[in-house]
Coordinates of C-alpha atoms (C1' of nucleotides) in Angstrom, one line a residue:
Chain A
M8 CA 87.1 102.6 98.5
S9 CA 88.3 106.1 99.3
D10 CA 90.7 108.0 97.1
F11 CA 94.4 107.8 97.8
I12 CA 95.4 111.2 99.1
I13 CA 98.9 112.6 99.3
Y14 CA 100.2 115.7 101.1
N15 CA 101.9 117.8 98.5
T16 CA 104.5 120.1 99.9
L17 CA 104.2 122.4 97.0
S18 CA 100.5 123.3 97.8
R19 CA 100.9 122.5 101.5
S20 CA 97.7 120.6 101.3
K21 CA 96.4 117.1 100.8
E22 CA 95.5 116.2 97.2
I23 CA 93.9 113.3 95.5
F24 CA 96.6 111.3 93.8
K25 CA 96.0 110.9 90.1
P26 CA 98.9 109.7 88.0
L27 CA 99.9 111.5 84.8
N28 CA 99.5 108.4 82.8
P29 CA 96.7 106.1 84.0
G30 CA 97.9 102.9 85.4
H31 CA 101.5 104.1 85.6
V32 CA 103.4 106.0 88.3
G33 CA 106.9 107.6 88.1
M34 CA 108.5 108.4 91.4
Y35 CA 112.0 109.7 92.2
V36 CA 113.5 109.8 95.7
C37 CA 116.8 111.4 96.8
G38 CA 119.1 108.6 97.9
P39 CA 122.2 108.5 100.0
T40 CA 125.6 110.1 99.5
V41 CA 127.8 107.1 99.8
Y42 CA 130.8 108.4 101.8
G43 CA 129.9 106.7 105.0
E44 CA 127.8 104.0 106.6
A45 CA 124.0 104.4 106.5
H46 CA 122.6 105.7 109.8
L47 CA 119.2 105.9 111.5
G48 CA 118.3 109.0 109.5
H49 CA 118.7 107.2 106.2
S50 CA 116.1 104.6 107.2
R51 CA 113.2 107.0 107.4
P52 CA 112.9 108.2 103.7
A53 CA 113.9 104.7 102.5
I54 CA 111.1 103.1 104.6
T55 CA 108.5 105.8 104.0
F56 CA 108.9 105.7 100.3
D57 CA 109.2 101.9 100.3
V58 CA 105.7 101.8 101.8
L59 CA 104.5 104.2 99.1
F60 CA 106.1 102.1 96.4
R61 CA 104.6 98.9 97.9
Y62 CA 101.2 100.5 98.3
L63 CA 101.1 101.9 94.7
N64 CA 102.0 98.4 93.5
H65 CA 99.3 96.9 95.7
L66 CA 96.8 99.3 94.1
G67 CA 97.8 97.8 90.7
Y68 CA 99.9 100.6 89.3
K69 CA 103.0 99.8 87.3
V70 CA 105.5 101.9 89.2
R71 CA 109.0 103.0 88.1
Y72 CA 110.8 104.0 91.2
I73 CA 114.1 105.8 90.9
R74 CA 116.4 106.2 93.9
N75 CA 119.8 107.7 93.1
I76 CA 123.2 107.1 94.6
T77 CA 125.1 110.3 95.0
D78 CA 128.8 109.5 94.6
V79 CA 130.2 112.8 93.3
G80 CA 130.0 116.5 93.7
H81 CA 128.8 117.3 97.2
L82 CA 131.1 119.8 98.7
V83 CA 132.4 119.5 102.2
N84 CA 132.1 122.5 104.6
D85 CA 134.4 125.3 105.5
A86 CA 137.1 123.1 106.8
D87 CA 137.9 121.8 103.3
E88 CA 136.6 124.5 101.0
G89 CA 135.6 123.2 97.6
E90 CA 136.8 119.6 98.2
D91 CA 134.7 116.7 97.1
K92 CA 133.3 114.7 100.1
I93 CA 134.2 111.4 98.4
A94 CA 137.6 112.6 97.4
K95 CA 138.4 113.8 100.9
K96 CA 137.5 110.4 102.5
A97 CA 139.6 108.7 99.8
K98 CA 142.7 110.6 100.8
V99 CA 142.2 109.8 104.5
E100 CA 141.9 106.1 103.8
E101 CA 144.2 106.0 100.9
L102 CA 141.8 104.2 98.7
E103 CA 140.5 105.0 95.2
P104 CA 137.4 107.2 95.4
M105 CA 135.4 104.6 93.6
E106 CA 136.4 102.0 96.1
I107 CA 134.8 104.1 98.8
V108 CA 131.8 104.5 96.7
Q109 CA 131.5 100.8 96.1
L110 CA 132.1 99.9 99.8
Y111 CA 129.4 102.2 101.1
T112 CA 127.0 101.5 98.2
N113 CA 127.2 97.8 99.1
S114 CA 126.8 98.5 102.8
Y115 CA 123.7 100.8 102.1
R116 CA 122.1 98.1 99.9
Q117 CA 122.7 95.5 102.6
N118 CA 121.2 97.7 105.3
M119 CA 118.1 98.4 103.1
A120 CA 117.6 94.7 102.5
Q121 CA 117.8 94.1 106.2
L122 CA 115.1 96.7 106.7
N123 CA 113.0 94.8 104.1
V124 CA 113.2 97.9 101.8
L125 CA 112.5 96.7 98.3
P126 CA 115.2 97.6 95.7
P127 CA 114.0 100.5 93.5
S128 CA 113.4 99.9 89.8
I129 CA 116.5 101.9 88.9
E130 CA 119.3 103.0 91.2
P131 CA 121.3 105.4 89.1
S132 CA 124.6 106.8 90.3
A133 CA 125.7 110.4 89.6
S134 CA 129.1 109.3 88.4
G135 CA 127.5 107.1 85.8
H136 CA 125.5 110.1 84.4
I137 CA 128.1 112.8 83.9
I138 CA 127.2 113.0 80.2
E139 CA 123.6 113.7 81.0
Q140 CA 124.5 116.3 83.6
I141 CA 126.8 118.1 81.2
A142 CA 124.0 118.1 78.7
A143 CA 121.7 119.6 81.4
V144 CA 124.2 122.3 82.2
Q145 CA 124.5 123.1 78.5
Q146 CA 120.7 123.3 78.3
L147 CA 120.7 125.8 81.2
I148 CA 123.3 127.9 79.5
D149 CA 121.4 127.8 76.3
S150 CA 118.2 128.8 78.0
G151 CA 120.0 131.8 79.4
F152 CA 119.6 130.9 83.1
A153 CA 123.2 129.8 83.7
Y154 CA 126.5 131.5 83.0
E155 CA 130.1 130.4 82.9
I156 CA 132.9 132.0 84.9
N157 CA 136.5 130.7 85.2
G158 CA 135.5 127.1 84.2
S159 CA 132.6 127.0 86.6
V160 CA 128.9 127.3 85.6
Y161 CA 126.4 129.0 88.0
F162 CA 122.6 129.1 87.9
D163 CA 121.4 132.7 87.7
V164 CA 118.9 132.9 90.5
E165 CA 118.2 136.6 90.1
K166 CA 117.4 136.2 86.4
Y167 CA 115.3 133.2 87.0
A168 CA 113.4 134.9 89.8
S169 CA 112.5 137.8 87.5
V170 CA 110.5 135.4 85.3
H171 CA 109.6 132.6 87.6
N172 CA 108.8 132.0 91.2
Y173 CA 112.0 131.0 92.9
G174 CA 111.2 129.8 96.5
K175 CA 107.7 128.5 95.8
L176 CA 108.4 125.1 97.3
S177 CA 110.1 126.3 100.5
R178 CA 108.0 129.5 100.6
R179 CA 111.0 131.7 100.9
K180 CA 111.0 135.2 99.6
I181 CA 113.9 136.2 97.4
E182 CA 114.4 139.5 99.3
D183 CA 114.8 137.5 102.6
L184 CA 117.3 135.2 101.0
Y185 CA 119.4 138.2 100.0
T186 CA 119.6 139.5 103.5
N187 CA 120.3 136.2 105.0
T188 CA 122.8 134.7 102.7
R189 CA 126.3 134.3 104.1
D190 CA 129.2 135.4 102.0
L191 CA 131.5 132.5 101.5
D192 CA 134.9 133.0 99.9
S193 CA 134.1 130.7 97.0
Q194 CA 131.1 132.8 96.1
N195 CA 133.2 135.7 95.0
E196 CA 133.1 134.9 91.3
K197 CA 129.3 134.4 91.4
K198 CA 127.1 137.3 90.2
S199 CA 125.0 136.9 93.3
G200 CA 125.3 135.0 96.6
L201 CA 122.1 133.2 95.8
D202 CA 123.5 131.6 92.6
F203 CA 124.4 128.0 92.9
A204 CA 127.0 125.9 91.0
V205 CA 125.7 123.5 88.3
W206 CA 129.3 122.7 87.2
K207 CA 132.4 123.4 89.3
K208 CA 135.9 123.7 88.1
A209 CA 138.2 121.1 89.7
S210 CA 140.9 122.5 92.0
S211 CA 144.4 121.1 91.7
G212 CA 144.0 118.5 94.4
H213 CA 140.6 117.4 93.4
I214 CA 140.7 113.7 92.5
M215 CA 137.2 113.2 91.1
N216 CA 136.8 115.2 87.9
W217 CA 135.7 114.9 84.3
P218 CA 136.3 116.8 81.1
S219 CA 133.6 119.2 80.0
P220 CA 133.0 122.0 77.5
W221 CA 134.1 124.4 80.4
G222 CA 137.2 122.5 81.3
T223 CA 138.0 119.8 83.9
G224 CA 135.5 119.8 86.8
Y225 CA 132.6 118.0 88.4
P226 CA 128.8 118.5 88.5
G227 CA 127.1 120.9 90.9
W228 CA 125.1 119.9 93.9
H229 CA 121.6 119.7 92.5
I230 CA 122.0 118.9 88.8
E231 CA 122.2 115.1 89.1
C232 CA 118.6 114.8 90.3
T233 CA 117.3 116.9 87.5
A234 CA 119.4 115.0 84.9
M235 CA 118.6 111.5 86.1
S236 CA 114.9 112.0 87.0
T237 CA 114.0 113.4 83.6
K238 CA 116.2 110.8 81.8
Y239 CA 114.2 108.0 83.3
L240 CA 110.8 109.5 84.1
G241 CA 110.4 112.2 81.5
E242 CA 110.0 116.0 81.6
T243 CA 107.0 115.6 83.9
F244 CA 106.6 112.8 86.4
D245 CA 104.3 112.1 89.3
I246 CA 106.1 111.9 92.7
H247 CA 109.4 113.3 94.0
G248 CA 110.3 112.4 97.6
G249 CA 113.0 113.1 100.0
G250 CA 113.9 114.3 103.5
L251 CA 112.6 117.6 104.8
D252 CA 116.1 118.8 105.1
L253 CA 116.4 118.7 101.3
L254 CA 113.5 121.1 100.8
F255 CA 115.9 124.1 100.6
P256 CA 118.0 124.5 98.8
H257 CA 118.2 121.2 97.0
H258 CA 114.6 120.7 95.8
E259 CA 114.1 124.4 95.3
A260 CA 117.1 124.3 93.0
E261 CA 115.8 121.2 91.2
I262 CA 112.5 123.0 90.5
A263 CA 114.4 126.0 89.1
Q264 CA 116.7 123.8 87.0
G265 CA 113.7 121.9 85.6
V266 CA 111.7 125.0 84.8
A267 CA 114.7 126.6 83.2
C268 CA 115.4 123.5 81.1
F269 CA 111.9 122.7 80.0
G270 CA 109.8 125.8 80.6
H271 CA 107.5 124.0 83.0
D272 CA 107.4 122.1 86.3
T273 CA 108.7 118.6 86.2
V274 CA 107.2 117.3 89.5
R275 CA 103.5 116.9 90.2
Y276 CA 103.6 115.8 93.9
W277 CA 106.4 116.7 96.2
M278 CA 106.6 114.6 99.4
H279 CA 108.9 115.2 102.3
N280 CA 109.5 112.9 105.3
N281 CA 110.2 114.5 108.7
L282 CA 113.5 113.9 110.5
I283 CA 114.5 111.6 113.4
T284 CA 115.8 113.4 116.5
I285 CA 117.8 112.0 119.3
N286 CA 116.9 113.4 122.7
G287 CA 115.1 116.2 120.8
Q288 CA 118.1 117.1 118.8
K289 CA 118.5 116.4 115.1
M290 CA 121.0 113.9 114.1
G291 CA 123.9 115.2 112.1
K292 CA 127.3 114.1 110.9
S293 CA 128.6 117.4 112.2
L294 CA 126.9 116.9 115.6
G295 CA 128.4 113.4 116.0
N296 CA 125.2 112.0 117.5
F297 CA 124.2 109.8 114.7
I298 CA 123.8 106.1 115.1
T299 CA 124.6 103.9 112.1
L300 CA 122.2 101.1 111.2
N301 CA 124.9 98.5 111.8
E302 CA 125.4 99.8 115.3
L303 CA 121.6 99.7 115.9
F304 CA 121.3 96.1 114.7
S305 CA 124.3 95.0 116.8
G306 CA 123.7 97.3 119.8
T307 CA 127.2 98.7 119.7
H308 CA 126.7 102.4 120.5
P309 CA 126.9 104.1 123.9
L310 CA 123.3 105.4 123.5
L311 CA 121.9 101.9 123.0
E312 CA 120.8 99.7 125.8
K313 CA 120.6 96.7 123.5
A314 CA 120.5 95.6 119.9
Y315 CA 117.3 96.3 117.9
S316 CA 116.3 94.2 114.9
P317 CA 115.9 95.8 111.5
I318 CA 112.1 95.1 111.5
T319 CA 111.8 96.6 114.9
I320 CA 113.3 99.8 113.5
R321 CA 110.9 99.6 110.6
F322 CA 107.9 99.2 113.0
F323 CA 109.2 102.1 115.2
I324 CA 109.4 104.4 112.1
L325 CA 106.0 103.4 110.8
Q326 CA 104.3 103.8 114.1
A327 CA 104.8 107.5 113.6
H328 CA 103.4 109.5 110.7
Y329 CA 106.1 110.2 108.1
R330 CA 105.5 114.0 108.3
S331 CA 105.9 114.1 112.1
P332 CA 109.2 114.4 113.8
L333 CA 110.2 111.1 115.5
D334 CA 112.3 111.1 118.6
F335 CA 114.6 108.2 119.3
S336 CA 114.8 106.6 122.7
N337 CA 115.5 103.1 124.1
E338 CA 112.2 103.1 125.8
A339 CA 110.3 103.8 122.5
L340 CA 112.4 101.2 120.6
Q341 CA 111.7 98.5 123.2
A342 CA 108.0 99.4 123.2
A343 CA 108.1 99.0 119.4
E344 CA 109.8 95.6 119.7
K345 CA 107.1 94.3 122.0
G346 CA 104.3 95.7 119.9
L347 CA 105.7 94.2 116.7
E348 CA 106.0 90.8 118.4
R349 CA 102.4 91.0 119.5
L350 CA 101.2 91.8 116.0
L351 CA 103.3 89.1 114.3
K352 CA 102.2 86.5 116.8
A353 CA 98.6 87.2 116.1
V354 CA 99.1 87.1 112.4
A355 CA 100.8 83.7 112.8
L356 CA 98.0 82.6 115.0
L357 CA 95.5 83.1 112.1
D358 CA 96.7 79.8 110.5
E359 CA 95.8 77.9 113.6
L360 CA 92.3 79.4 114.3
I361 CA 89.4 77.0 114.0
P362 CA 86.4 78.6 112.3
S363 CA 83.0 78.4 113.8
A364 CA 79.5 78.6 112.3
D365 CA 79.0 82.2 113.2
S366 CA 81.2 85.3 113.3
S367 CA 81.4 87.9 116.0
M368 CA 83.6 90.2 114.0
D369 CA 83.1 92.5 111.1
V370 CA 86.0 91.9 108.8
G371 CA 84.6 94.2 106.1
A372 CA 84.5 97.2 108.5
L373 CA 88.1 96.5 109.6
K374 CA 89.3 96.3 106.0
E375 CA 87.6 99.6 105.2
K376 CA 89.2 101.3 108.1
C377 CA 92.6 100.0 107.1
Y378 CA 92.3 101.3 103.6
A379 CA 90.9 104.6 104.8
A380 CA 94.0 105.0 107.0
I381 CA 96.6 104.2 104.4
N382 CA 94.7 106.3 101.8
D383 CA 94.9 109.3 104.1
D384 CA 98.4 110.3 103.2
L385 CA 100.0 107.0 104.3
N386 CA 98.7 107.2 107.8
T387 CA 100.6 104.1 109.0
P388 CA 100.2 104.8 112.8
V389 CA 96.4 104.7 112.4
L390 CA 96.6 101.7 110.1
I391 CA 98.7 99.9 112.7
A392 CA 96.2 100.9 115.4
H393 CA 93.4 99.3 113.4
L394 CA 95.5 96.1 112.9
F395 CA 95.9 95.9 116.7
D396 CA 92.1 96.1 117.1
G397 CA 92.0 93.0 115.0
V398 CA 94.8 91.4 117.0
K399 CA 92.6 91.6 120.1
V400 CA 89.8 89.7 118.2
I401 CA 92.2 87.1 116.8
N402 CA 93.5 86.4 120.3
S403 CA 90.0 86.2 121.7
V404 CA 89.0 83.7 119.0
N405 CA 92.0 81.6 120.0
D406 CA 90.9 81.8 123.6
G407 CA 87.4 80.8 122.6
K408 CA 85.9 84.1 123.7
A409 CA 85.0 85.2 120.2
S410 CA 84.3 83.5 116.9
V411 CA 85.0 83.8 113.3
N412 CA 83.4 81.8 110.4
A413 CA 85.3 80.2 107.6
Q414 CA 84.5 82.9 105.1
D415 CA 85.6 85.7 107.4
L416 CA 88.7 83.8 108.4
V417 CA 89.8 83.7 104.7
L418 CA 89.2 87.4 104.4
L419 CA 91.0 88.1 107.6
K420 CA 94.1 86.2 106.5
Q421 CA 94.1 88.0 103.2
L422 CA 93.8 91.4 105.0
Y423 CA 96.6 90.8 107.4
H424 CA 98.8 89.3 104.7
D425 CA 98.3 92.3 102.5
F426 CA 98.8 95.0 105.1
T427 CA 101.3 93.4 107.5
F428 CA 103.7 91.9 104.9
D429 CA 103.0 93.3 101.5
I430 CA 102.3 97.0 102.3
L431 CA 103.9 97.7 105.6
G432 CA 106.8 95.3 104.8
F433 CA 107.1 93.6 108.2
K434 CA 108.3 90.1 108.4
S435 CA 109.0 87.4 111.0
E436 CA 112.6 87.4 112.1
T437 CA 112.8 84.2 114.0
A438 CA 115.5 81.9 112.8
S439 CA 114.3 79.1 110.6
G440 CA 115.6 76.3 108.4
G441 CA 118.9 74.5 108.5
S442 CA 119.7 71.1 110.0
D443 CA 121.0 72.7 113.2
Q444 CA 117.6 74.2 113.7
E445 CA 115.9 70.8 113.4
I446 CA 118.2 69.2 115.8
L447 CA 117.6 72.0 118.2
K448 CA 113.9 71.6 117.9
K449 CA 114.1 67.9 118.7
V450 CA 116.3 68.5 121.8
V451 CA 114.1 71.2 123.2
D452 CA 111.0 69.0 122.6
L453 CA 112.7 66.2 124.4
L454 CA 113.5 68.3 127.4
L455 CA 109.9 69.7 127.5
N456 CA 108.5 66.2 127.2
L457 CA 110.5 65.2 130.2
R458 CA 109.1 68.2 132.0
V459 CA 105.5 67.1 131.1
E460 CA 106.3 63.7 132.8
A461 CA 107.7 65.5 135.8
K462 CA 104.6 67.6 136.0
K463 CA 102.4 64.5 135.8
N464 CA 104.2 63.2 138.8
K465 CA 104.0 66.6 140.6
E466 CA 107.8 66.8 140.6
W467 CA 107.6 70.6 140.6
A468 CA 111.3 71.1 141.4
T469 CA 112.4 69.2 138.3
S470 CA 109.7 70.7 136.1
D471 CA 110.7 74.2 137.1
K472 CA 114.4 73.6 136.7
I473 CA 113.9 72.5 133.1
R474 CA 111.7 75.5 132.3
N475 CA 113.8 78.1 134.2
S476 CA 117.1 76.8 132.6
L477 CA 115.6 77.0 129.2
T478 CA 114.2 80.5 130.0
E479 CA 117.7 81.6 131.0
L480 CA 119.0 80.4 127.7
G481 CA 116.5 82.6 125.9
F482 CA 113.6 80.3 125.3
E483 CA 110.0 81.3 126.1
I484 CA 108.0 78.3 127.4
K485 CA 104.3 78.3 127.5
D486 CA 102.1 75.5 128.9
T487 CA 99.0 74.7 126.9
K488 CA 96.2 72.3 127.2
E489 CA 97.9 70.0 124.7
G490 CA 101.2 70.1 126.5
F491 CA 103.6 73.0 125.7
S492 CA 104.8 75.4 123.1
W493 CA 108.1 77.2 122.9
E494 CA 110.1 79.7 120.9
L495 CA 113.6 81.0 120.9
K496 CA 113.7 84.7 121.6
K497 CA 116.4 86.8 119.9
Chain B
rG13 C1' 117.6 137.8 112.6
rG14 C1' 114.2 135.7 108.6
rU15 C1' 110.8 131.6 107.3
rC16 C1' 108.2 127.3 108.8
rG17 C1' 106.7 123.6 112.2
rG18 C1' 105.7 121.6 117.0
rU19 C1' 104.2 121.5 122.6
rU20 C1' 98.9 115.3 123.9
rG21 C1' 98.4 110.7 130.0
rG22 C1' 104.6 107.2 133.3
rC23 C1' 107.0 106.6 127.9
rC24 C1' 106.1 106.6 122.4
rG25 C1' 102.4 108.4 119.3
rA26 C1' 97.3 109.3 116.4
rG27 C1' 93.5 112.8 116.4
rU28 C1' 91.0 118.8 114.4
rG29 C1' 84.5 121.3 117.2
rG30 C1' 80.5 117.0 121.0
rU31 C1' 81.3 110.1 120.6
rC32 C1' 87.4 104.3 122.4
rA33 C1' 93.0 106.1 118.9
rG34 C1' 96.8 102.4 119.3
rG35 C1' 101.4 100.4 121.4
rC36 C1' 104.6 100.0 125.7
rA37 C1' 104.8 100.3 131.1
rA38 C1' 102.0 99.9 135.8
rC39 C1' 98.0 98.0 138.9
rG40 C1' 93.7 94.5 139.8
rG41 C1' 91.2 90.1 137.9
rU42 C1' 90.4 85.3 134.8
rC43 C1' 93.4 81.1 133.4
rU44 C1' 97.8 78.1 135.5
rG45 C1' 100.7 73.4 140.4
rC46 C1' 103.4 78.2 140.0
rA47 C1' 104.5 80.9 135.7
rA48 C1' 104.5 82.7 130.7
rA49 C1' 101.2 84.1 126.8
rA50 C1' 96.3 85.6 126.1
rC51 C1' 91.7 87.8 127.7
rC52 C1' 88.8 91.4 131.0
rG53 C1' 89.1 95.7 133.9
rU54 C1' 91.7 100.3 136.0
rC55 C1' 94.9 104.6 134.9
rU56 C1' 90.8 109.4 130.7
rA57 C1' 95.8 113.6 128.9
rC58 C1' 96.0 117.6 125.5
rG59 C1' 102.2 124.1 127.3
rG60 C1' 100.0 129.0 129.8
rC61 C1' 96.4 133.1 129.6
rG62 C1' 92.3 135.1 127.2
rG63 C1' 88.4 134.9 123.3
rU64 C1' 84.5 132.6 119.8
rU65 C1' 80.8 128.6 120.7
rC66 C1' 75.3 125.4 123.8
rG67 C1' 80.1 122.8 123.7
rA68 C1' 87.4 123.3 122.2
rA69 C1' 93.0 119.1 122.8
rU70 C1' 90.6 120.6 118.1
rC71 C1' 88.9 127.5 115.8
rC72 C1' 91.0 132.8 116.9
rG73 C1' 94.6 136.1 119.7
rC74 C1' 98.7 136.8 122.9
rC75 C1' 102.7 134.6 125.7
rA76 C1' 106.2 130.7 127.0
rC77 C1' 109.2 126.8 125.6
rC78 C1' 111.2 123.4 121.8
rG79 C1' 112.8 122.2 117.0
rA80 C1' 113.9 122.6 111.6
rC81 C1' 115.6 125.3 107.4
rC82 C1' 118.4 129.6 105.9
rU83 C1' 125.5 125.9 105.3
rC84 C1' 127.2 119.4 103.5
rC85 C1' 123.4 116.4 105.9
rA86 C1' 117.8 111.6 105.2

RNA sequence: GGUCGGUUGGCCGAGUGGUCAGGCAACGGUCUGCAAAACCGUCUACGGCGGUUCGAAUCCGCCACCGACCUCCA
C-alpha cells in the first residue's frame, strides 16, 4: 500500500506522514467559540479532521484527538472594544456567561453528532484551563519574550523575530506587517503594533475574569491552544489542524508562543481546510450571510430551497477536496443528496447480491485505487469517484449484466463498509425501528398487495391510483419481478 | 496597498505534459401495462493572449477577473 501523504502548510508541500511515536498519533484541532449556534462553516474542519481521525484509526494508530472549546477571551471588534464575546452575549440575554457557554456547547455537540462526527478524545475548554494558561504566560515572561504593562501581558514580536522566524507559517515578512498593521486604540500600551496579548487586564464591566500574578484579567487570544495542546499532547506532537482563516495570526502566534516556551517547534504537520463560500463570498458573522446547521437541517433560511440532511451536508463537503474552496448552492446540495442516495442504495444492495461462479470485476484493483486516493492527502472526491465506479458494477450485477463470485463479494462488502461507513462516516438516514414503523410497513404492504391483484386483473386505474397516492405521500414504489419494493423518502 | 490562492463542460467538482475523473441535470435507448429504479449510449470542457514542446487544461510570461488573509471569524 502507498504511504499516507499529508500536505503540510508549513513546508507548502506534501509529506509522507510518519508519527513521532510509532503507532501513536497526537492531533489538535481548533474548535468552536461557543457564543452562537454552529453554522455551515463549522462543519468543514469538523468533518475534514473527523475523516483524518477515522482514517488514522483505520490504519491502526492509537490516536489522541484534542478539539478545544473556546469559551473565554476572544475580543469583539471595534464596536465593543476590549469586551469579551461571551460576556457581551451574556448581557444581551441576561444570562450567566457560563449558561451561554453550556447552551452552545450542547448545541455544537448535538450538531456534530448529527453530522456523524465522532467525539474527540478530549474536548478541553479554555475556562477549565486558566491555571495552565497563566503558567504558559509566566513561562513566556521568564523566557524574555513577553512583558507586562498595566496588568496586561504582551508577546514581544520584535524581540522574537530577532532570534526566530516570525511569519514562517503564513509566509509573511515582518517588515510588511509593520507597514500594514492598523493602529487600534487598545494597542497604545504595546511596545509595537505587532505584539499580541497573552493576558489581558479586565476592564470594569468585564464579567469573565480570573485572578492572576498580574491582577484580574483573562487569557489572550492564542494562548489557550498552546497551553492545552502541550498539556495533553506534549511539547512536540504530530498534527495541528484548523481553518485557513486561522493561519494568521492565530497559528503564527501559536508557533511563536511554543518556540518561546520550549525553544523548539511544537507541531510537526500543520493542516488547514479551505473555507465555504456562499455565492462566491465568504461566510462571516459580520457579513450576516451564514447559515446555521440547524437551519440547514430544517430548511428554515431564505437561501434554502429545502431542508438538507446532515449526511447530505457531509457528502457535499467530502465531494470537494478539503484544501479547495467550496461554494454553497441549492443545486449543488441537491446533486449531493441524489449522489449520496445512489451510493448508499448500492451499498445496501451488496447484501442482496447473488454470487456467481466467475467474477467480471477486479475488487483488488478498486481497493488499491481507493487507498491511493485517501492516502494522497485525504483526496475524498477521488475516493468517492472510485466508489461510484464500483456502484455501477454492483448495480449491473443486480441486473444480471455483470457477475461477482463469492470471494470477491466478501471483499467488496468489506471495502464498502470500511470506506463508506468507517472512514468517510456516511450512514443511512432512513427511519427505522419502533412499533409505528412496523405497523406502517404492514399497511403499505397491504395496499401494494391490493395493487398487485389489481394489476393481475388489468385494472390499471386502481393500480395507478394506489401507486400515485402513495407517491404523493412521499413513498417511492418500484415494481420488481417478485412483486414490488418501496421506501419512504424523507 | 502587501501576501497568498483560484478561474475546468448546463451545475458541482477531480486532475498537472499524450490515455475515462466522478456526481447532478438533459437527451436517446433497454426494461415496464405505464412508471420508478437500474443499465447502455450521447453531451468531450479547461479565463484571454503569447511562448516552450512532436504534443499543454497541465510548464513559462503577460493580461483580465474572482477570492482569502493582513481585524473577531471554521
